[in-house]
Coordinates of N, CA and C in Angstrom, one line a residue:
M4 N 101.9 -2.4 -1.9 CA 102.9 -2.1 -1.0 C 103.7 -0.9 -1.3
T5 N 103.8 -0.1 -0.4 CA 104.6 1.2 -0.6 C 105.9 1.0 0.1
P6 N 107.0 1.2 -0.7 CA 108.3 1.0 0.0 C 108.5 2.1 1.0
A7 N 109.3 1.8 2.0 CA 109.8 2.7 3.0 C 111.2 3.2 2.5
L8 N 111.5 4.4 2.8 CA 112.8 5.1 2.6 C 113.8 4.3 3.2
T9 N 113.7 3.6 4.3 CA 114.7 2.8 4.9 C 115.1 1.6 4.0
D10 N 114.1 1.1 3.3 CA 114.3 -0.1 2.5 C 115.2 0.4 1.2
L11 N 114.8 1.5 0.6 CA 115.6 2.0 -0.4 C 116.9 2.6 0.1
Y12 N 117.1 3.0 1.3 CA 118.4 3.4 1.8 C 119.2 2.2 1.9
D13 N 118.8 1.0 2.4 CA 119.5 -0.2 2.4 C 119.9 -0.6 0.9
E14 N 119.1 -0.5 0.0 CA 119.3 -0.7 -1.4 C 120.5 0.2 -1.8
L15 N 120.4 1.4 -1.5 CA 121.5 2.4 -1.7 C 122.9 2.0 -1.3
K16 N 122.9 1.5 -0.1 CA 124.1 1.2 0.5 C 124.7 -0.2 0.0
R17 N 124.0 -0.9 -0.8 CA 124.5 -2.1 -1.6 C 125.5 -1.7 -2.7
G18 N 125.4 -0.3 -3.0 CA 126.6 0.1 -4.0 C 126.2 -0.2 -5.4
R19 N 127.3 -0.5 -6.3 CA 127.1 -0.8 -7.6 C 126.3 0.2 -8.4
I20 N 126.6 1.6 -8.1 CA 126.0 2.7 -8.6 C 127.1 3.5 -9.3
Y21 N 126.9 3.8 -10.6 CA 127.8 4.5 -11.4 C 127.4 5.9 -12.0
E22 N 128.2 6.8 -12.0 CA 127.8 8.2 -12.5 C 128.4 8.3 -13.8
C23 N 127.7 8.4 -14.8 CA 128.3 8.6 -16.2 C 127.2 9.1 -17.1
N24 N 127.6 9.7 -18.2 CA 126.7 10.1 -19.3 C 125.9 9.0 -19.9
L25 N 124.6 9.1 -20.1 CA 123.9 8.0 -20.9 C 123.5 8.5 -22.1
R26 N 123.9 7.8 -23.1 CA 123.7 8.3 -24.5 C 122.8 7.4 -25.2
D27 N 121.7 7.9 -25.8 CA 120.8 7.2 -26.7 C 120.4 8.1 -27.7
P28 N 120.2 7.6 -29.0 CA 119.8 8.5 -30.0 C 118.2 8.9 -30.0
N29 N 117.5 7.9 -29.3 CA 116.1 8.1 -29.2 C 115.6 8.6 -27.9
W30 N 116.2 8.5 -26.8 CA 115.7 8.7 -25.5 C 116.5 9.7 -24.7
V31 N 116.1 10.4 -23.8 CA 116.8 11.3 -22.8 C 116.8 10.5 -21.5
L32 N 117.8 10.0 -21.0 CA 117.8 9.2 -19.8 C 118.5 10.0 -18.7
D33 N 117.8 9.8 -17.5 CA 118.5 10.3 -16.2 C 119.2 9.2 -15.6
G34 N 118.6 8.0 -15.7 CA 119.2 6.9 -15.0 C 118.8 5.6 -15.7
L35 N 119.5 4.5 -15.4 CA 119.4 3.2 -16.0 C 119.6 2.1 -15.0
Q36 N 118.7 1.2 -14.9 CA 119.1 0.0 -14.0 C 119.2 -1.2 -14.9
D37 N 120.3 -1.9 -14.8 CA 120.7 -3.0 -15.5 C 121.2 -4.1 -14.7
G38 N 120.3 -5.1 -14.3 CA 120.6 -6.0 -13.2 C 120.8 -5.4 -12.0
D39 N 121.9 -5.8 -11.3 CA 122.2 -5.1 -10.0 C 122.9 -3.8 -10.1
T40 N 123.2 -3.4 -11.4 CA 124.0 -2.1 -11.6 C 123.1 -0.9 -11.9
I41 N 123.3 0.2 -11.3 CA 122.5 1.3 -11.7 C 123.4 2.5 -12.2
Y42 N 123.1 3.1 -13.4 CA 123.9 4.1 -13.9 C 123.1 5.5 -13.7
I43 N 123.8 6.5 -13.3 CA 123.0 7.7 -13.0 C 123.8 8.8 -13.9
D44 N 123.0 9.5 -14.7 CA 123.5 10.6 -15.4 C 123.6 11.9 -14.6
P45 N 124.7 12.5 -14.4 CA 124.9 13.7 -13.5 C 124.0 14.9 -13.8
R46 N 122.7 14.9 -13.6 CA 122.0 16.0 -13.8 C 121.3 16.5 -12.6
P47 N 120.6 17.6 -12.6 CA 120.0 18.1 -11.3 C 119.0 17.3 -10.5
A48 N 118.4 16.3 -11.2 CA 117.4 15.5 -10.5 C 118.0 14.2 -10.0
I49 N 119.3 14.2 -9.5 CA 120.0 12.9 -9.2 C 119.2 12.2 -8.1
I50 N 118.8 12.9 -7.0 CA 118.1 12.0 -5.9 C 116.8 11.3 -6.5
E51 N 115.9 12.0 -7.2 CA 114.8 11.5 -7.7 C 115.1 10.4 -8.7
T52 N 116.2 10.6 -9.5 CA 116.6 9.6 -10.4 C 117.1 8.5 -9.7
L53 N 117.8 8.7 -8.7 CA 118.4 7.5 -7.9 C 117.3 6.7 -7.2
C54 N 116.3 7.4 -6.7 CA 115.1 6.7 -6.0 C 114.4 5.8 -7.1
H55 N 114.2 6.5 -8.3 CA 113.6 5.8 -9.4 C 114.2 4.5 -9.7
E56 N 115.6 4.5 -9.9 CA 116.3 3.4 -10.3 C 116.4 2.4 -9.2
L57 N 116.6 2.8 -8.0 CA 116.6 1.9 -6.9 C 115.3 1.1 -6.7
L58 N 114.3 1.8 -7.0 CA 112.9 1.1 -6.9 C 112.8 0.1 -8.1
H59 N 113.3 0.4 -9.2 CA 113.4 -0.6 -10.4 C 114.3 -2.0 -9.9
R60 N 115.3 -1.6 -9.3 CA 116.1 -2.8 -8.7 C 115.4 -3.5 -7.7
R61 N 114.8 -2.8 -6.7 CA 114.1 -3.4 -5.6 C 112.9 -4.2 -6.0
F62 N 112.1 -3.7 -6.9 CA 110.8 -4.0 -7.4 C 110.8 -4.3 -8.9
P63 N 111.6 -5.3 -9.4 CA 111.7 -5.4 -10.9 C 110.4 -5.6 -11.6
R64 N 109.4 -6.0 -11.0 CA 108.1 -6.4 -11.7 C 107.1 -5.2 -11.9
W65 N 107.5 -4.1 -11.1 CA 106.7 -2.8 -11.2 C 106.8 -2.3 -12.5
S66 N 105.7 -1.5 -13.0 CA 105.7 -0.9 -14.3 C 106.4 0.4 -14.1
E67 N 106.7 0.9 -15.2 CA 107.4 2.3 -15.2 C 106.6 3.3 -14.5
R68 N 105.4 3.3 -14.9 CA 104.5 4.3 -14.3 C 104.3 4.3 -12.7
R69 N 104.3 3.0 -12.2 CA 104.2 2.8 -10.7 C 105.6 3.4 -10.0
V70 N 106.8 2.9 -10.8 CA 108.0 3.3 -10.3 C 108.1 4.8 -10.2
T71 N 107.7 5.5 -11.3 CA 107.8 7.0 -11.3 C 106.8 7.5 -10.2
R72 N 105.7 7.1 -10.1 CA 104.8 7.6 -9.0 C 105.4 7.4 -7.6
E73 N 105.8 6.2 -7.3 CA 106.4 5.9 -6.0 C 107.6 6.7 -5.7
A74 N 108.5 6.9 -6.7 CA 109.6 7.7 -6.5 C 109.4 9.1 -6.2
R75 N 108.4 9.7 -6.8 CA 108.0 11.1 -6.6 C 107.4 11.1 -5.4
A76 N 106.6 10.3 -4.8 CA 105.9 10.3 -3.7 C 107.0 10.1 -2.4
L77 N 108.0 9.3 -2.6 CA 109.0 9.3 -1.7 C 109.8 10.6 -1.5
L78 N 110.1 11.1 -2.7 CA 110.9 12.3 -2.7 C 110.2 13.4 -2.0
S79 N 108.8 13.6 -2.2 CA 108.0 14.7 -1.6 C 108.0 14.6 -0.2
R80 N 108.3 13.4 0.4 CA 108.2 13.2 1.9 C 109.6 13.4 2.5
M81 N 110.6 13.7 1.7 CA 111.9 13.9 2.3 C 112.0 15.3 2.7
G82 N 112.7 15.5 3.9 CA 112.9 16.9 4.3 C 114.4 17.2 3.9
E83 N 114.8 18.4 4.2 CA 116.2 18.9 3.8 C 117.2 18.0 4.4
S84 N 117.1 17.7 5.6 CA 118.2 16.8 6.1 C 118.2 15.4 5.6
E85 N 117.2 15.0 5.3 CA 117.1 13.6 4.7 C 117.7 13.6 3.2
L86 N 117.2 14.7 2.5 CA 117.8 15.0 1.1 C 119.5 15.0 1.2
A87 N 119.9 15.7 2.2 CA 121.3 15.9 2.5 C 121.9 14.6 2.7
S88 N 121.3 13.7 3.6 CA 121.8 12.4 4.0 C 121.9 11.5 2.8
W89 N 120.9 11.6 2.0 CA 120.9 10.7 0.7 C 122.0 11.2 -0.2
W90 N 122.1 12.4 -0.3 CA 123.2 13.1 -1.2 C 124.6 12.6 -0.8
R91 N 124.8 12.6 0.5 CA 126.2 12.2 1.1 C 126.3 10.8 0.9
A92 N 125.3 10.0 1.0 CA 125.4 8.5 0.9 C 125.6 8.2 -0.6
Y93 N 124.9 8.9 -1.5 CA 125.2 8.7 -3.0 C 126.6 9.0 -3.4
L94 N 127.1 10.1 -2.8 CA 128.6 10.4 -3.1 C 129.5 9.4 -2.6
K95 N 129.1 8.7 -1.5 CA 130.1 7.6 -1.0 C 130.1 6.4 -1.9
V96 N 128.9 6.1 -2.5 CA 128.8 4.9 -3.1 C 128.9 4.9 -4.7
R97 N 128.8 6.0 -5.2 CA 128.9 6.3 -6.7 C 130.4 6.0 -7.2
K98 N 130.3 5.5 -8.4 CA 131.6 5.4 -9.1 C 131.4 6.0 -10.4
K99 N 132.3 6.6 -11.0 CA 132.3 7.2 -12.3 C 132.8 6.2 -13.3
C100 N 132.1 6.2 -14.5 CA 132.6 5.3 -15.5 C 132.3 5.9 -16.9
R101 N 132.6 5.3 -17.9 CA 132.5 5.9 -19.2 C 131.1 5.9 -19.6
P102 N 130.7 6.8 -20.7 CA 129.4 6.8 -21.0 C 128.9 5.4 -21.4
V103 N 127.6 5.2 -21.1 CA 127.0 3.9 -21.3 C 126.0 4.0 -22.6
P104 N 126.3 3.2 -23.6 CA 125.4 3.2 -24.9 C 124.2 2.6 -24.4
V105 N 123.0 3.0 -24.8 CA 121.7 2.4 -24.4 C 121.1 1.9 -25.7
E106 N 120.7 0.5 -25.6 CA 120.0 -0.1 -26.8 C 118.7 -0.2 -26.6
D107 N 117.8 -0.2 -27.6 CA 116.4 -0.6 -27.6 C 116.2 -1.9 -27.3
E108 N 115.3 -2.3 -26.4 CA 114.8 -3.7 -26.0 C 113.9 -4.3 -26.9

């Protein structure tokens, strides 16, 4: 099952998305999904990272590899106006928070 952008857009509108620095001594993280909360590190690939973490939240049983593949495929199908729409929606729902320490699982 390949998710539609409309499904992820609905997921985006649910909110609980925070923009903050993610710090981990062992990993470089662009985003992190923890339960219903998504943390996005403000870097250039925000929309791809956002799609990636939304997919994790929407499909928690998918592997990291599948989520990465699907996020890139979705992003490649977005046009400039759709990217701009996603950016504006992200700016509306994001909340800034303190840096999030990341622990190994």
